[in-house]
């Protein structure tokens, strides 16, 4: 049954002979003459330490990496000698422009220095000081349920794509590995907080999950990154900022501040990636707009689902009475307005200013703005 390998090392005469000679002290030593670049590498900033940017030299570097990686489709690290016989891993993504972002290596370094621990960095014991009204606890448990759903997909998706990337994109792969850990920690922290409300988890959201599945099913890295890093996580970043603001306790404010620093980094990568694509491949503009049509549909479906909007209104208004709801609805509209405005601002930064006029999400923004004007909140 040849299912794992096509090479039988136990029966390979050359390999067995070489092994036997090694054991008798007859060494091959051909690897000592590897035809690779010999370079000098030092930390440019000794306080910061030795960074990926310090390694950006010659064939080891990322600046001079060819746009299309044809010569290496194996596990060989960028810069190593590539002898015959390396396996072809058939990576799905071999084009630098499909995955690269300005400052990719910097995002990785930042992620490594800013890791935190959901078990001990949130002052869980202080929750005992607070007694929250029933409807606030229920609404909060529902918001946390939604957030846990979202964080799960944000963990799965980069994990799935990492192995599809050519190994030459080591900085991107490492960054994605940090994202997987960040998102796993977000799933953990929101699950822990939901279970400490005393109400446990509440209701899963079909509308939200159908939207999330569209991110999972993206059939190119570019499509996935637009949906996840730029749009989805951008929406979530604004959501975290407002969630900090409407949080029922100081413990929650601390929790949201911690998740926000990770989320800002993921969105940063998404923006810098799209900026890179627009700068290097302006011909992709039309395709990007088509992707954004789909992405905005899922944002609208998930982000505006009843399971997230209603708890948000109750938390923002601090109760279920009529006046609470009215106040909560105003704050929620301001939040949704901000969410969409920030989304368009990110696209502006990438050189997609025309998106506003093409987008159905822009109609939602105008409707929200009109409602706020009617309510006297906006002039
Ligand atoms: Fe997250
Ligand atoms: Fe994220």
mmCIF file with all atom_site columns, N, CA and C and ligand atoms in Angstrom, residues 150-151 154-155 158 179 182-183 186 228-229 232-234 236 240 259 262-267, ligand 2:
data_model
loop_
_atom_site.group_PDB
_atom_site.id
_atom_site.type_symbol
_atom_site.label_atom_id
_atom_site.label_alt_id
_atom_site.label_comp_id
_atom_site.label_asym_id
_atom_site.label_entity_id
_atom_site.label_seq_id
_atom_site.pdbx_PDB_ins_code
_atom_site.Cartn_x
_atom_site.Cartn_y
_atom_site.Cartn_z
_atom_site.occupancy
_atom_site.B_iso_or_equiv
_atom_site.pdbx_formal_charge
_atom_site.auth_seq_id
_atom_site.auth_comp_id
_atom_site.auth_asym_id
_atom_site.auth_atom_id
_atom_site.pdbx_PDB_model_num
ATOM   1  N  N   . UNK A 1 150 ? -17.379 34.403 15.413 1.00 0.00 ? 150 UNK A N   1
ATOM   2  C  CA  . UNK A 1 150 ? -16.529 35.138 14.474 1.00 0.00 ? 150 UNK A CA  1
ATOM   3  C  C   . UNK A 1 150 ? -15.064 34.750 14.639 1.00 0.00 ? 150 UNK A C   1
ATOM   4  N  N   . UNK A 1 151 ? -14.617 34.645 15.878 1.00 0.00 ? 151 UNK A N   1
ATOM   5  C  CA  . UNK A 1 151 ? -13.202 34.356 16.127 1.00 0.00 ? 151 UNK A CA  1
ATOM   6  C  C   . UNK A 1 151 ? -12.816 32.951 15.666 1.00 0.00 ? 151 UNK A C   1
ATOM   7  N  N   . UNK A 1 154 ? -12.015 33.163 12.092 1.00 0.00 ? 154 UNK A N   1
ATOM   8  C  CA  . UNK A 1 154 ? -10.755 33.908 11.918 1.00 0.00 ? 154 UNK A CA  1
ATOM   9  C  C   . UNK A 1 154 ? -9.555  33.045 12.287 1.00 0.00 ? 154 UNK A C   1
ATOM   10 N  N   . UNK A 1 155 ? -9.754  32.017 13.082 1.00 0.00 ? 155 UNK A N   1
ATOM   11 C  CA  . UNK A 1 155 ? -8.671  31.069 13.387 1.00 0.00 ? 155 UNK A CA  1
ATOM   12 C  C   . UNK A 1 155 ? -8.514  30.069 12.242 1.00 0.00 ? 155 UNK A C   1
ATOM   13 N  N   . UNK A 1 158 ? -6.939  31.561 8.221  1.00 0.00 ? 158 UNK A N   1
ATOM   14 C  CA  . UNK A 1 158 ? -5.494  31.689 7.958  1.00 0.00 ? 158 UNK A CA  1
ATOM   15 C  C   . UNK A 1 158 ? -4.765  30.364 8.128  1.00 0.00 ? 158 UNK A C   1
ATOM   16 N  N   . UNK A 1 179 ? -1.351  35.158 13.570 1.00 0.00 ? 179 UNK A N   1
ATOM   17 C  CA  . UNK A 1 179 ? -2.785  35.483 13.538 1.00 0.00 ? 179 UNK A CA  1
ATOM   18 C  C   . UNK A 1 179 ? -3.614  34.314 14.060 1.00 0.00 ? 179 UNK A C   1
ATOM   19 N  N   . UNK A 1 182 ? -3.405  34.446 17.714 1.00 0.00 ? 182 UNK A N   1
ATOM   20 C  CA  . UNK A 1 182 ? -4.198  35.580 18.219 1.00 0.00 ? 182 UNK A CA  1
ATOM   21 C  C   . UNK A 1 182 ? -5.685  35.230 18.226 1.00 0.00 ? 182 UNK A C   1
ATOM   22 N  N   . UNK A 1 183 ? -6.150  34.673 17.107 1.00 0.00 ? 183 UNK A N   1
ATOM   23 C  CA  . UNK A 1 183 ? -7.591  34.412 16.985 1.00 0.00 ? 183 UNK A CA  1
ATOM   24 C  C   . UNK A 1 183 ? -8.031  33.275 17.916 1.00 0.00 ? 183 UNK A C   1
ATOM   25 N  N   . UNK A 1 186 ? -8.557  34.886 21.064 1.00 0.00 ? 186 UNK A N   1
ATOM   26 C  CA  . UNK A 1 186 ? -9.816  35.646 21.100 1.00 0.00 ? 186 UNK A CA  1
ATOM   27 C  C   . UNK A 1 186 ? -10.998 34.706 21.335 1.00 0.00 ? 186 UNK A C   1
ATOM   28 N  N   . UNK A 1 228 ? -11.503 38.694 4.852  1.00 0.00 ? 228 UNK A N   1
ATOM   29 C  CA  . UNK A 1 228 ? -11.132 38.502 6.260  1.00 0.00 ? 228 UNK A CA  1
ATOM   30 C  C   . UNK A 1 228 ? -10.399 39.723 6.810  1.00 0.00 ? 228 UNK A C   1
ATOM   31 N  N   . UNK A 1 229 ? -9.181  39.962 6.290  1.00 0.00 ? 229 UNK A N   1
ATOM   32 C  CA  . UNK A 1 229 ? -8.319  40.973 6.912  1.00 0.00 ? 229 UNK A CA  1
ATOM   33 C  C   . UNK A 1 229 ? -8.887  42.384 6.782  1.00 0.00 ? 229 UNK A C   1
ATOM   34 N  N   . UNK A 1 232 ? -13.853 42.049 7.021  1.00 0.00 ? 232 UNK A N   1
ATOM   35 C  CA  . UNK A 1 232 ? -14.400 41.384 8.210  1.00 0.00 ? 232 UNK A CA  1
ATOM   36 C  C   . UNK A 1 232 ? -13.746 41.872 9.493  1.00 0.00 ? 232 UNK A C   1
ATOM   37 N  N   . UNK A 1 233 ? -12.436 41.829 9.515  1.00 0.00 ? 233 UNK A N   1
ATOM   38 C  CA  . UNK A 1 233 ? -11.738 42.231 10.740 1.00 0.00 ? 233 UNK A CA  1
ATOM   39 C  C   . UNK A 1 233 ? -11.790 43.740 10.947 1.00 0.00 ? 233 UNK A C   1
ATOM   40 N  N   . UNK A 1 234 ? -11.911 44.478 9.838  1.00 0.00 ? 234 UNK A N   1
ATOM   41 C  CA  . UNK A 1 234 ? -12.101 45.921 9.966  1.00 0.00 ? 234 UNK A CA  1
ATOM   42 C  C   . UNK A 1 234 ? -13.407 46.207 10.694 1.00 0.00 ? 234 UNK A C   1
ATOM   43 N  N   . UNK A 1 236 ? -14.937 44.185 12.670 1.00 0.00 ? 236 UNK A N   1
ATOM   44 C  CA  . UNK A 1 236 ? -14.788 43.690 14.042 1.00 0.00 ? 236 UNK A CA  1
ATOM   45 C  C   . UNK A 1 236 ? -13.980 44.674 14.897 1.00 0.00 ? 236 UNK A C   1
ATOM   46 N  N   . UNK A 1 240 ? -15.154 46.158 18.334 1.00 0.00 ? 240 UNK A N   1
ATOM   47 C  CA  . UNK A 1 240 ? -14.420 46.043 19.607 1.00 0.00 ? 240 UNK A CA  1
ATOM   48 C  C   . UNK A 1 240 ? -14.317 47.409 20.287 1.00 0.00 ? 240 UNK A C   1
ATOM   49 N  N   . UNK A 1 259 ? -7.807  42.596 22.930 1.00 0.00 ? 259 UNK A N   1
ATOM   50 C  CA  . UNK A 1 259 ? -8.121  41.998 21.618 1.00 0.00 ? 259 UNK A CA  1
ATOM   51 C  C   . UNK A 1 259 ? -7.958  43.026 20.493 1.00 0.00 ? 259 UNK A C   1
ATOM   52 N  N   . UNK A 1 262 ? -4.476  43.242 18.838 1.00 0.00 ? 262 UNK A N   1
ATOM   53 C  CA  . UNK A 1 262 ? -4.238  42.161 17.866 1.00 0.00 ? 262 UNK A CA  1
ATOM   54 C  C   . UNK A 1 262 ? -4.998  42.444 16.574 1.00 0.00 ? 262 UNK A C   1
ATOM   55 N  N   . UNK A 1 263 ? -6.261  42.833 16.737 1.00 0.00 ? 263 UNK A N   1
ATOM   56 C  CA  . UNK A 1 263 ? -7.134  43.015 15.572 1.00 0.00 ? 263 UNK A CA  1
ATOM   57 C  C   . UNK A 1 263 ? -6.616  44.139 14.681 1.00 0.00 ? 263 UNK A C   1
ATOM   58 N  N   . UNK A 1 264 ? -6.094  45.196 15.308 1.00 0.00 ? 264 UNK A N   1
ATOM   59 C  CA  . UNK A 1 264 ? -5.570  46.323 14.529 1.00 0.00 ? 264 UNK A CA  1
ATOM   60 C  C   . UNK A 1 264 ? -4.413  45.853 13.643 1.00 0.00 ? 264 UNK A C   1
ATOM   61 N  N   . UNK A 1 265 ? -3.652  44.905 14.152 1.00 0.00 ? 265 UNK A N   1
ATOM   62 C  CA  . UNK A 1 265 ? -2.512  44.371 13.380 1.00 0.00 ? 265 UNK A CA  1
ATOM   63 C  C   . UNK A 1 265 ? -3.016  43.556 12.183 1.00 0.00 ? 265 UNK A C   1
ATOM   64 N  N   . UNK A 1 266 ? -4.055  42.754 12.391 1.00 0.00 ? 266 UNK A N   1
ATOM   65 C  CA  . UNK A 1 266 ? -4.587  41.938 11.290 1.00 0.00 ? 266 UNK A CA  1
ATOM   66 C  C   . UNK A 1 266 ? -5.160  42.842 10.193 1.00 0.00 ? 266 UNK A C   1
ATOM   67 N  N   . UNK A 1 267 ? -5.870  43.876 10.629 1.00 0.00 ? 267 UNK A N   1
ATOM   68 C  CA  . UNK A 1 267 ? -6.444  44.809 9.651  1.00 0.00 ? 267 UNK A CA  1
ATOM   69 C  C   . UNK A 1 267 ? -5.311  45.565 8.952  1.00 0.00 ? 267 UNK A C   1
HETATM 70 FE FE1 . LIG B 2 .   ? -8.267  39.209 13.725 1.00 0.00 ? 2   LIG B FE1 1
#
